[in-house]
Coordinates of C-alpha atoms in Angstrom, one line a residue:
M62 CA -14.7 0.6 -14.7
N63 CA -16.9 -2.2 -16.2
S64 CA -20.5 -1.6 -17.1
L65 CA -21.8 -3.1 -13.8
L66 CA -19.6 -1.0 -11.5
R67 CA -19.1 2.2 -13.5
P68 CA -22.2 4.2 -12.3
L69 CA -21.3 3.4 -8.7
V70 CA -18.0 5.3 -9.0
F71 CA -18.5 7.9 -11.6
A72 CA -21.6 9.2 -9.8
L73 CA -19.5 10.6 -7.0
P74 CA -19.7 14.4 -6.9
L75 CA -16.8 16.7 -6.8
L76 CA -15.6 17.7 -3.4
A77 CA -17.0 21.0 -2.3
A78 CA -17.0 22.7 1.1
T79 CA -20.5 22.8 2.6
P80 CA -21.9 25.0 5.4
A81 CA -22.3 21.9 7.6
F82 CA -18.5 21.6 7.8
A83 CA -17.3 25.1 7.1
Q84 CA -15.0 26.6 9.8
T85 CA -13.4 30.0 10.2
K86 CA -10.1 28.1 10.7
P87 CA -10.0 24.4 10.0
H88 CA -8.8 22.1 12.7
N89 CA -5.3 20.6 12.5
V90 CA -5.0 17.0 11.2
V91 CA -2.6 14.3 12.3
L92 CA -2.7 11.1 10.2
F93 CA -0.9 8.3 11.9
V94 CA -0.2 5.2 9.7
A95 CA 0.8 2.0 11.5
D96 CA 2.2 0.1 8.5
G97 CA 0.8 -3.4 8.2
L98 CA -1.3 -3.4 11.4
R99 CA -4.2 -5.8 11.6
P100 CA -7.3 -4.7 13.5
G101 CA -7.6 -8.2 15.1
M102 CA -4.3 -7.5 16.9
V103 CA -5.4 -4.2 18.5
N104 CA -6.7 -4.5 22.0
A105 CA -6.1 -3.1 25.5
Q106 CA -3.1 -5.4 26.0
T107 CA -1.3 -5.1 22.6
A108 CA -2.1 -1.5 21.6
P109 CA -3.8 0.4 24.5
T110 CA -3.4 3.8 23.0
M111 CA -5.1 2.9 19.7
T112 CA -7.8 1.0 21.5
A113 CA -8.6 4.0 23.7
L114 CA -8.6 6.5 20.8
A115 CA -11.0 4.3 18.9
A116 CA -13.3 4.0 21.9
R117 CA -13.5 7.7 22.6
G118 CA -13.8 8.7 19.0
V119 CA -14.8 6.7 15.9
R120 CA -14.0 3.1 15.2
F121 CA -14.4 2.1 11.6
A122 CA -15.5 -1.5 11.9
N123 CA -15.7 -2.2 8.2
S124 CA -12.4 -0.8 6.9
H125 CA -10.5 -1.5 3.8
S126 CA -7.0 -1.4 2.2
L127 CA -7.0 -0.9 -1.5
F128 CA -5.9 -3.7 -3.8
P129 CA -3.1 -4.4 -4.6
T130 CA -2.6 -4.3 -0.8
F131 CA 0.9 -2.9 -0.9
T132 CA 2.4 0.1 0.9
T133 CA 3.1 2.5 -1.9
A134 CA -0.3 1.8 -3.6
N135 CA -2.1 2.7 -0.4
A136 CA 0.3 5.6 0.4
A137 CA -0.7 7.1 -3.0
A138 CA -4.4 6.5 -2.1
L139 CA -4.0 8.2 1.3
A140 CA -2.2 11.0 -0.5
T141 CA -4.7 11.6 -3.3
G142 CA -8.0 9.9 -2.5
H143 CA -7.7 8.0 -5.8
Y144 CA -7.6 4.2 -6.5
A145 CA -4.5 2.8 -8.2
G146 CA -6.2 2.9 -11.7
D147 CA -5.9 6.7 -11.5
H148 CA -2.7 7.3 -9.4
G149 CA -0.7 4.6 -11.2
D150 CA 1.2 3.4 -8.2
F151 CA 0.1 -0.2 -8.8
S152 CA 2.4 -1.9 -6.3
N153 CA 5.7 -1.4 -4.5
T154 CA 7.5 -2.5 -7.7
I155 CA 6.1 -1.4 -11.1
F156 CA 7.2 -1.4 -14.7
T157 CA 8.2 2.0 -15.9
G158 CA 9.1 1.3 -19.5
A159 CA 12.5 3.0 -19.1
P160 CA 15.4 2.3 -16.7
I161 CA 15.3 4.0 -13.3
A162 CA 18.5 3.9 -11.2
L163 CA 18.1 2.1 -7.8
P164 CA 20.6 3.1 -5.1
R165 CA 23.5 0.6 -5.0
L166 CA 21.8 -1.6 -7.6
G167 CA 21.8 0.4 -10.8
P168 CA 19.2 1.0 -13.5
T169 CA 16.1 -1.2 -13.9
V170 CA 12.8 -1.0 -15.7
T171 CA 11.2 -2.6 -12.6
P172 CA 12.1 -0.2 -9.8
F173 CA 11.2 -0.6 -6.2
L174 CA 9.5 2.7 -5.2
E175 CA 10.5 3.0 -1.6
Y176 CA 13.4 5.3 -2.2
D177 CA 13.4 9.1 -2.3
K178 CA 15.7 9.3 -5.3
V179 CA 13.7 6.7 -7.2
L180 CA 10.5 8.6 -6.6
G181 CA 12.1 11.7 -8.0
D182 CA 13.4 9.9 -11.1
V183 CA 10.0 8.2 -11.7
D184 CA 8.4 11.7 -11.4
A185 CA 10.8 13.1 -13.9
H186 CA 10.1 10.2 -16.3
F187 CA 6.4 10.9 -16.2
N188 CA 6.4 14.6 -16.9
G189 CA 7.3 15.6 -13.4
D190 CA 4.4 13.8 -11.5
Y191 CA 4.0 10.1 -11.7
L192 CA 0.8 10.1 -9.7
D193 CA -0.7 12.9 -11.9
E194 CA -3.2 13.7 -9.1
E195 CA -3.1 16.4 -6.5
T196 CA -1.9 15.3 -3.0
I197 CA -3.5 16.5 0.2
L198 CA -0.3 17.9 1.6
H199 CA 0.5 19.7 -1.6
A200 CA -2.9 21.3 -1.6
A201 CA -2.6 22.1 2.1
R202 CA 0.8 23.9 1.7
E203 CA -0.5 25.7 -1.3
K204 CA -3.3 27.1 0.9
G205 CA -0.7 28.3 3.4
Y206 CA -1.0 25.5 6.0
S207 CA 2.0 24.0 7.7
T208 CA 2.7 20.5 6.4
A209 CA 5.0 17.7 7.4
A210 CA 5.5 14.0 6.6
I211 CA 7.7 11.9 9.0
G212 CA 8.6 8.2 9.0
K213 CA 9.1 5.2 6.8
L214 CA 11.1 5.7 3.6
G215 CA 8.9 5.8 0.5
P216 CA 5.3 6.3 1.7
T217 CA 6.4 9.3 3.7
L218 CA 7.6 11.3 0.6
I219 CA 4.7 10.1 -1.5
Q220 CA 2.4 12.3 0.7
D221 CA 4.0 15.3 -1.0
H222 CA 6.5 13.8 -3.5
L223 CA 7.0 17.1 -5.3
A224 CA 8.3 18.9 -2.1
R225 CA 12.0 18.7 -2.7
D226 CA 13.1 22.3 -2.3
G227 CA 13.7 22.3 1.4
K228 CA 11.3 25.2 1.8
S229 CA 7.8 23.6 1.7
T230 CA 6.6 20.4 3.3
I231 CA 9.0 19.0 5.9
V232 CA 10.0 15.5 4.9
I233 CA 11.9 13.4 7.5
D234 CA 12.6 9.8 6.6
D235 CA 15.3 7.2 6.5
S236 CA 17.3 9.1 3.9
T237 CA 17.2 12.6 5.6
G238 CA 20.7 13.9 5.7
H239 CA 22.1 11.1 3.6
A240 CA 23.7 11.6 0.2
G241 CA 26.3 10.2 -2.1
P242 CA 26.6 8.2 -5.3
D243 CA 25.8 4.9 -3.6
D244 CA 23.2 6.1 -1.3
D245 CA 19.6 7.3 -1.4
A246 CA 19.7 11.1 -1.2
G247 CA 17.1 12.5 1.2
V248 CA 15.0 15.5 0.7
A249 CA 16.4 18.8 2.0
L250 CA 15.0 20.3 5.2
P251 CA 14.2 23.9 5.9
A252 CA 17.2 25.6 7.6
E253 CA 15.1 26.4 10.7
I254 CA 14.2 22.7 11.1
Q255 CA 17.8 21.7 10.7
A256 CA 18.8 24.1 13.4
R257 CA 16.0 23.0 15.8
L258 CA 17.0 19.3 15.3
Q259 CA 20.6 20.3 16.3
E260 CA 19.3 22.2 19.3
K261 CA 17.6 19.0 20.5
G262 CA 20.7 16.9 20.1
L263 CA 19.3 15.0 17.1
A264 CA 21.8 14.1 14.4
A265 CA 21.7 15.7 10.9
T266 CA 21.2 12.2 9.4
R267 CA 18.4 9.9 10.4
P268 CA 19.3 6.4 11.7
R269 CA 18.5 3.6 9.3
A270 CA 15.7 1.0 10.1
N271 CA 16.7 -1.8 12.4
P272 CA 15.5 -5.4 12.4
G273 CA 12.8 -6.4 14.7
P274 CA 11.1 -4.0 16.6
N275 CA 12.2 -0.8 14.9
V276 CA 12.5 1.1 18.2
A277 CA 15.7 3.2 17.7
Q278 CA 14.8 4.7 14.3
Q279 CA 11.2 5.4 15.3
A280 CA 12.3 6.9 18.6
D281 CA 14.4 9.4 16.5
F282 CA 11.4 10.1 14.3
I283 CA 9.0 10.6 17.2
R284 CA 11.5 13.0 18.8
A285 CA 11.7 15.0 15.6
A286 CA 7.9 15.1 15.4
T287 CA 7.2 16.0 19.1
E288 CA 10.2 18.1 20.0
V289 CA 10.8 20.0 16.7
V290 CA 8.0 19.9 14.2
L291 CA 4.9 20.2 16.4
P292 CA 6.4 23.1 18.5
W293 CA 7.4 24.8 15.3
F294 CA 3.9 24.4 14.0
K295 CA 2.5 26.0 17.2
T296 CA 4.9 28.9 16.9
R297 CA 3.7 29.5 13.3
G298 CA 0.1 29.6 14.4
Q299 CA -1.2 28.2 11.1
T300 CA -3.5 25.2 10.6
F301 CA -1.2 22.2 10.1
A302 CA -1.4 18.7 8.6
L303 CA 1.1 16.1 9.8
V304 CA 1.5 12.5 8.5
Y305 CA 3.5 10.1 10.7
W306 CA 4.2 6.8 9.0
S307 CA 5.3 4.1 11.5
R308 CA 7.5 1.3 9.9
D309 CA 6.4 -1.0 12.6
P310 CA 4.8 -3.5 12.7
D311 CA 5.3 -4.0 9.0
G312 CA 9.1 -4.2 8.9
T313 CA 9.2 -6.4 11.9
Q314 CA 6.5 -8.7 10.7
H315 CA 8.3 -9.1 7.4
G316 CA 11.6 -10.1 8.9
Q317 CA 10.7 -11.8 12.2
T318 CA 12.1 -15.4 12.6
D319 CA 9.8 -16.6 15.4
S320 CA 8.8 -19.7 13.4
L321 CA 10.9 -20.2 10.3
E322 CA 9.5 -22.8 7.9
K323 CA 6.4 -23.0 10.2
L324 CA 3.0 -21.3 9.7
T325 CA 2.4 -20.8 13.4
P326 CA 2.9 -18.5 15.2
G327 CA 4.2 -16.8 12.1
I328 CA 3.5 -13.1 12.4
N329 CA 1.7 -13.6 15.7
G330 CA 4.9 -14.3 17.7
P331 CA 6.5 -12.2 20.4
T332 CA 8.6 -10.2 18.0
S333 CA 5.6 -9.0 16.1
L334 CA 3.7 -8.2 19.2
A335 CA 6.6 -6.0 20.4
A336 CA 6.5 -4.1 17.1
I337 CA 2.8 -3.4 17.5
R338 CA 3.5 -2.0 20.9
N339 CA 6.3 0.1 19.4
A340 CA 3.8 1.7 17.0
D341 CA 1.3 2.2 19.8
D342 CA 4.0 3.9 21.9
N343 CA 4.7 6.3 19.0
L344 CA 1.1 7.3 18.8
A345 CA 1.0 7.8 22.6
A346 CA 4.0 10.2 22.3
L347 CA 2.3 12.2 19.6
L348 CA -0.9 12.5 21.6
A349 CA 1.0 13.5 24.7
A350 CA 2.9 16.2 22.8
L351 CA -0.4 17.6 21.3
K352 CA -1.8 17.9 24.9
N353 CA 1.4 19.4 26.3
L354 CA 1.5 22.0 23.6
G355 CA -2.2 22.8 24.0
L356 CA -3.0 21.6 20.5
D357 CA -5.2 18.6 21.3
G358 CA -8.4 20.5 21.4
D359 CA -7.9 21.8 17.9
T360 CA -6.5 18.7 16.3
D361 CA -8.1 15.7 14.7
V362 CA -6.1 12.5 14.9
I363 CA -6.8 9.8 12.4
V364 CA -5.2 6.3 12.7
T365 CA -5.0 3.8 9.8
S366 CA -2.9 1.0 8.4
D367 CA -2.0 0.8 4.8
H368 CA -2.9 -2.9 4.6
G369 CA -3.3 -6.0 6.7
F370 CA -0.7 -8.8 6.9
S371 CA -0.2 -12.6 6.5
T372 CA 2.3 -15.3 7.2
I373 CA 4.2 -16.6 4.1
S374 CA 3.7 -20.0 2.6
K375 CA 6.1 -21.2 -0.1
E376 CA 4.4 -24.5 -0.9
S377 CA 3.3 -25.7 -4.4
A378 CA 2.7 -29.1 -5.9
T379 CA 2.3 -27.8 -9.5
S380 CA 5.1 -25.2 -10.0
W381 CA 7.9 -26.1 -12.3
A382 CA 10.1 -23.6 -10.5
A383 CA 9.5 -25.3 -7.2
S384 CA 10.6 -28.6 -8.7
Q385 CA 14.1 -27.3 -9.4
S386 CA 17.1 -27.0 -7.0
Y387 CA 18.4 -23.7 -5.8
E388 CA 21.1 -22.7 -3.3
K389 CA 19.7 -21.8 0.2
I390 CA 16.1 -22.6 -0.8
P391 CA 14.5 -25.7 0.8
A392 CA 13.7 -28.5 -1.7
G393 CA 10.2 -28.3 -3.1
Q394 CA 9.6 -24.7 -2.1
L395 CA 8.7 -21.8 -4.4
P396 CA 11.8 -19.7 -5.1
P397 CA 11.7 -15.9 -5.4
G398 CA 10.6 -15.0 -8.9
F399 CA 8.6 -18.2 -9.4
V400 CA 6.0 -16.6 -11.6
A401 CA 8.7 -15.3 -14.0
L402 CA 10.5 -18.7 -13.9
D403 CA 7.2 -20.7 -14.5
L404 CA 6.1 -18.4 -17.4
A405 CA 9.5 -18.5 -19.1
Q406 CA 9.5 -22.3 -18.9
A407 CA 5.9 -22.6 -20.2
L408 CA 6.5 -20.1 -23.1
S409 CA 9.9 -21.6 -24.0
L410 CA 11.5 -18.2 -23.9
P411 CA 14.7 -16.8 -22.3
L412 CA 14.5 -15.1 -19.0
F413 CA 16.5 -12.1 -18.0
D414 CA 17.0 -10.2 -14.7
P415 CA 16.1 -6.5 -15.0
D416 CA 17.8 -5.8 -11.7
K417 CA 21.2 -7.2 -12.8
A418 CA 21.8 -5.3 -16.1
N419 CA 19.4 -7.6 -17.9
A420 CA 21.7 -10.6 -17.4
P421 CA 20.3 -14.0 -18.4
I422 CA 19.1 -16.1 -15.6
A423 CA 21.0 -19.4 -15.7
P424 CA 19.6 -22.8 -14.7
G425 CA 19.5 -23.1 -10.9
A426 CA 19.4 -19.3 -10.5
T427 CA 16.5 -17.1 -9.6
P428 CA 15.7 -13.4 -10.4
S429 CA 17.5 -11.3 -7.8
R430 CA 14.4 -9.3 -6.8
G431 CA 11.7 -11.6 -8.2
N432 CA 11.3 -9.5 -11.4
G433 CA 11.8 -11.0 -14.9
L434 CA 12.1 -10.0 -18.5
I435 CA 10.8 -12.8 -20.8
G436 CA 11.6 -12.9 -24.5
A437 CA 14.5 -13.1 -27.0
D438 CA 15.6 -9.5 -26.4
P439 CA 15.6 -8.1 -22.8
A440 CA 15.6 -4.6 -24.2
R441 CA 12.3 -5.4 -25.9
P442 CA 10.7 -8.1 -23.8
D443 CA 7.5 -9.9 -24.7
V444 CA 6.6 -10.2 -21.0
V445 CA 7.6 -8.3 -17.9
V446 CA 6.9 -9.7 -14.4
A447 CA 7.1 -7.3 -11.5
G448 CA 7.3 -9.6 -8.4
N449 CA 5.8 -8.0 -5.3
G450 CA 4.7 -10.5 -2.7
G451 CA 1.1 -11.6 -2.3
S452 CA 0.3 -10.6 -5.9
D453 CA 2.4 -9.9 -9.0
L454 CA 2.0 -7.6 -12.0
I455 CA 2.5 -8.8 -15.6
Y456 CA 3.0 -6.4 -18.4
L457 CA 3.0 -7.0 -22.2
P458 CA 5.0 -4.1 -23.6
Q459 CA 4.9 -5.2 -27.2
T460 CA 1.2 -4.6 -27.6
Q461 CA 1.0 -4.8 -31.4
G462 CA -0.4 -7.9 -32.9
A463 CA -0.6 -10.9 -30.7
A464 CA -0.9 -9.4 -27.2
S465 CA -4.4 -10.9 -26.6
A466 CA -3.2 -14.4 -27.7
L467 CA -0.1 -14.1 -25.5
A468 CA -2.3 -13.0 -22.6
R469 CA -4.5 -16.1 -23.1
R470 CA -1.4 -18.4 -23.0
I471 CA -0.2 -16.7 -19.8
V472 CA -3.7 -17.0 -18.2
E473 CA -3.9 -20.7 -19.2
T474 CA -0.4 -21.4 -17.7
L475 CA -1.2 -19.6 -14.4
S476 CA -4.6 -21.0 -14.0
A477 CA -3.0 -24.5 -13.8
Q478 CA -0.9 -23.4 -10.8
D479 CA -2.1 -24.3 -7.3
Y480 CA -0.6 -21.0 -6.0
V481 CA -2.9 -18.9 -8.1
S482 CA -6.2 -17.6 -6.8
G483 CA -7.8 -15.3 -9.3
L484 CA -6.6 -13.4 -12.4
F485 CA -7.4 -9.9 -13.5
V486 CA -6.7 -8.8 -17.1
S487 CA -6.7 -5.4 -18.9
D488 CA -10.0 -4.5 -20.5
D489 CA -8.1 -3.9 -23.7
L490 CA -7.4 -7.6 -24.0
G491 CA -11.0 -8.6 -24.2
A492 CA -12.9 -11.0 -22.0
I493 CA -10.9 -14.1 -21.1
P494 CA -12.6 -17.0 -19.3
G495 CA -11.7 -17.4 -15.7
T496 CA -10.6 -13.7 -15.3
L497 CA -12.2 -10.4 -14.4
P498 CA -11.3 -7.1 -16.0
L499 CA -9.0 -4.6 -14.2
S500 CA -11.9 -2.1 -14.3
A501 CA -13.9 -4.4 -11.9
I502 CA -11.3 -3.7 -9.2
A503 CA -10.5 0.0 -10.0
L504 CA -7.2 -0.7 -11.7
K505 CA -8.2 0.8 -15.1
G506 CA -8.3 4.6 -15.0
A507 CA -6.4 7.7 -15.8
A508 CA -2.9 6.5 -14.7
V509 CA 0.1 7.9 -16.6
T510 CA 2.3 4.9 -15.6
P511 CA 2.0 1.7 -17.6
T512 CA -1.1 -0.3 -16.6
P513 CA -0.5 -4.0 -16.0
A514 CA -1.9 -6.4 -18.6
I515 CA -2.5 -9.1 -15.9
V516 CA -2.6 -9.0 -12.1
V517 CA -2.0 -12.4 -10.4
N518 CA -3.5 -13.0 -7.0
F519 CA -2.0 -15.8 -4.8
R520 CA -3.7 -18.4 -2.7
S521 CA -4.5 -17.6 0.9
F522 CA -6.0 -19.3 3.9
S523 CA -6.0 -19.1 7.7
T524 CA -4.4 -21.3 10.4
G525 CA -7.7 -21.6 12.2
C526 CA -7.7 -18.9 14.9
D527 CA -10.9 -17.2 16.2
D528 CA -10.4 -14.2 13.9
P529 CA -9.2 -15.6 10.5
T530 CA -7.9 -12.2 9.4
A531 CA -5.5 -12.2 12.3
C532 CA -3.9 -15.5 11.3
G533 CA -3.9 -15.4 7.5
V534 CA -1.4 -17.2 5.4
E535 CA -0.6 -16.5 1.7
V536 CA 1.7 -17.8 -1.0
A537 CA 4.1 -14.9 -1.7
D538 CA 6.6 -14.2 -4.5
T539 CA 9.4 -13.0 -2.3
S540 CA 12.9 -13.8 -1.1
L541 CA 11.6 -14.0 2.5
R542 CA 11.1 -17.4 3.9
Q543 CA 8.1 -19.5 4.9
G544 CA 6.9 -18.4 8.3
Q545 CA 7.9 -14.8 7.8
G546 CA 5.4 -12.1 6.8
M547 CA 4.0 -10.6 3.6
H548 CA 0.9 -8.8 2.2
G549 CA -0.4 -7.7 -1.2
S550 CA -3.1 -10.4 -1.8
F551 CA -6.8 -10.1 -2.2
S552 CA -7.2 -12.1 1.1
R553 CA -9.5 -10.4 3.6
A554 CA -6.5 -10.7 6.0
D555 CA -4.7 -8.2 3.7
T556 CA -7.6 -6.0 2.7
R557 CA -8.8 -5.5 6.3
N558 CA -6.9 -2.7 7.9
I559 CA -7.4 -0.6 11.0
M560 CA -9.1 2.8 10.9
A561 CA -10.1 5.1 13.8
A562 CA -10.4 8.8 14.4
A563 CA -10.9 11.2 17.3
G564 CA -11.0 15.0 17.7
P565 CA -13.2 18.0 17.5
S566 CA -14.4 17.2 13.9
F567 CA -15.5 13.6 14.7
K568 CA -18.3 12.0 16.7
S569 CA -17.6 10.5 20.1
A570 CA -17.9 6.8 21.1
F571 CA -19.2 5.9 17.6
V572 CA -18.8 2.6 15.8
D573 CA -19.0 3.3 12.0
R574 CA -20.2 0.1 10.4
A575 CA -20.4 1.5 6.8
P576 CA -17.5 0.5 4.5
A577 CA -14.5 2.8 4.6
S578 CA -11.2 2.8 2.9
N579 CA -7.8 4.6 2.7
A580 CA -9.1 6.6 -0.3
D581 CA -12.0 7.8 1.9
L582 CA -9.6 9.0 4.5
A583 CA -7.9 11.3 2.0
M584 CA -11.3 12.7 0.9
T585 CA -12.3 13.2 4.5
I586 CA -9.1 15.0 5.4
A587 CA -9.6 17.3 2.4
R588 CA -13.0 18.1 3.7
L589 CA -11.7 18.8 7.2
L590 CA -9.0 21.1 5.8
D591 CA -11.4 22.8 3.4
L592 CA -9.4 21.8 0.4
R593 CA -10.6 21.6 -3.2
L594 CA -8.8 18.9 -5.1
P595 CA -8.7 19.0 -8.9
K596 CA -8.9 15.6 -10.3
K597 CA -8.1 13.9 -13.6
G598 CA -9.4 10.5 -12.9
D599 CA -12.8 9.5 -11.5
L600 CA -11.8 6.5 -9.3
V601 CA -12.1 8.3 -5.9
G602 CA -13.2 7.6 -2.4
R603 CA -15.9 9.4 -0.5
V604 CA -16.1 11.7 2.5
L605 CA -16.9 9.7 5.6
T606 CA -19.7 12.1 6.6
E607 CA -21.4 9.6 8.9
A608 CA -18.3 9.9 11.2
L609 CA -18.7 13.6 11.5
P610 CA -21.2 15.4 13.8
N611 CA -24.8 15.2 12.4
G612 CA -23.7 13.1 9.5
A613 CA -26.1 10.3 8.4
E614 CA -25.0 6.8 7.7
P615 CA -25.0 6.0 3.9
A616 CA -27.0 3.2 2.3
V617 CA -24.7 0.2 1.8
V618 CA -25.1 -2.4 -1.0
S619 CA -23.1 -5.6 -1.0
G620 CA -22.4 -7.4 -4.3
R621 CA -20.7 -10.3 -6.0
K622 CA -19.2 -10.4 -9.5
A623 CA -17.9 -13.6 -11.1
S624 CA -16.1 -14.4 -14.3
E625 CA -17.1 -17.1 -16.8
P626 CA -15.4 -20.4 -15.9
D627 CA -12.2 -21.3 -17.7
A628 CA -11.4 -24.7 -19.2
R629 CA -10.5 -26.0 -15.7
G630 CA -13.6 -24.7 -14.1
H631 CA -11.8 -21.8 -12.3
V632 CA -13.9 -18.7 -11.7
T633 CA -12.5 -15.4 -10.5
E634 CA -15.0 -14.0 -8.0
L635 CA -15.1 -10.6 -6.3
L636 CA -17.0 -9.6 -3.2
F637 CA -17.5 -5.9 -2.9
Q638 CA -19.6 -3.2 -1.1
Q639 CA -20.8 0.1 -2.3
A640 CA -21.7 3.3 -0.4
D641 CA -22.2 6.9 -1.7
G642 CA -20.7 6.0 -5.0
A643 CA -17.5 4.5 -3.7
L644 CA -16.4 0.9 -4.0
Y645 CA -14.9 -1.4 -1.4
F646 CA -13.3 -4.7 -2.2
D647 CA -13.5 -7.4 0.5
A648 CA -11.9 -10.4 -1.1
A649 CA -11.4 -11.9 -4.6
G650 CA -10.0 -14.9 -6.3
Y651 CA -11.0 -18.5 -6.8
P652 CA -13.6 -19.5 -4.3
G653 CA -12.1 -21.6 -1.6
R654 CA -8.5 -20.4 -2.4
T655 CA -8.8 -16.9 -1.0
L656 CA -9.4 -16.2 2.7
G657 CA -12.7 -14.5 3.0
L658 CA -14.1 -16.0 -0.2
P659 CA -15.7 -19.3 0.7
G660 CA -15.8 -22.3 -1.6
P661 CA -19.1 -23.8 -2.8
A662 CA -19.3 -26.2 0.1
E663 CA -18.8 -23.4 2.6
K664 CA -21.5 -21.0 1.3

């Protein structure tokens, strides 16, 4: 990290069991992840189970998703306790430097990671472990605990992505039981679990996700968890760790059509509310099963969301891409892949689609998945754009020679766009006015995957509700339409997630106002399970000791870091907090263009 922030993170001590938390037999842990759930939407009417759990246990009132605020990046943080600069899962779509085959789509250098097969191939490409950091479930099973991960395809397997032998961690997701040349092959299940699923009348293959609330698939997952896995864990009599990853409300908020082309109600319409209740019902079923099995007294239950959520805006008055005409895209709106299109136009270089066998992108066409290869030779591109949603990643693979000059041209082009709110550049490129270094936001570390050269944050704002983080809006590089849902930005609507915990290891009726993050949850679970995690990188979270009995609240420091202004006067600013050596990022971007980062007139 940069000189200002480095001591805050590197001073964090190695995890070690202490007598204050030592137990003869550690309590069980259930981690429940409600994908894309915003804390402002959790109350006694919308999510009564979560509300009650937070009230009787610990409610983390100052919680944080890690930036980029995408699912796999935060899944990796929950799995390892490390920030993306170490675990290298920088976003849902990354640049791998070599083709990875996507199911039904073929090879691409910009794979979408939410497939079991893709995760296995990416692991293989990076010496067998693309995260290159120990995961909690891997360490737990190595210690002899029972382990399982159930739920949404992608983040579920990431919790123990090396467990593919059908004999270790139980992995049940969308691809379980599926196989074939055009399908995503799921991870094998232990024979006893397969037999128990059959006994309960559950099919050998899991149902696929369904649009708007994802009730049927998650009903299947919750039956597998409560009728098969938890009873099996009780029979085995070992300490267990279970991760349940609810696709709702994320999947529904993405695809809902309650207000197409309108910003309200956006992701606050009736379809999204039903999805929140679906996730809450899943948690209620898990808690009921723990009680019925007599496991509730020995089990800690932790609830989080990987990120917040926002409504999509596709508006821009400056984008060249938005001025062109495309089939099925409203006139004047940003098309998918607009960053790649705008950069190729500004650099006067050809643009190719990495997800269509590197085919050239013709006038009037867009990148099929928002990704782009820019340069004369798609096999050796000068620029790679990984389109992700509320933020994009830009890579400069040909680092010899003029990488810094090219980066400056890209920064100059993007800073002129009204859809941009903040740019972050690799420390290796030197200081560039108007940008902050990746090290300032924990994206420069020990990762074995390619580190982006530039991270682009998009503009965000609120529609004016009482809780701005519950009605955030962001420009998004996506094929989804205006009025649907997205995340990934440095808006506080995306960095603010929900966190709560209850059980024998936690305080009762306690509101924790110290900053907390998904990386901290991993470190805390490791402490609860008495695990020692070897680490290669130093960008790690902290143990949330203040939430544990007799734990004192840490000293908290709030800070601001700002770049030098660029030629247009743009300044990338970062608001952060620090506690016990760990960093928490509230919001970042151009002041006044990022929700949670007021402009000069608002300060």
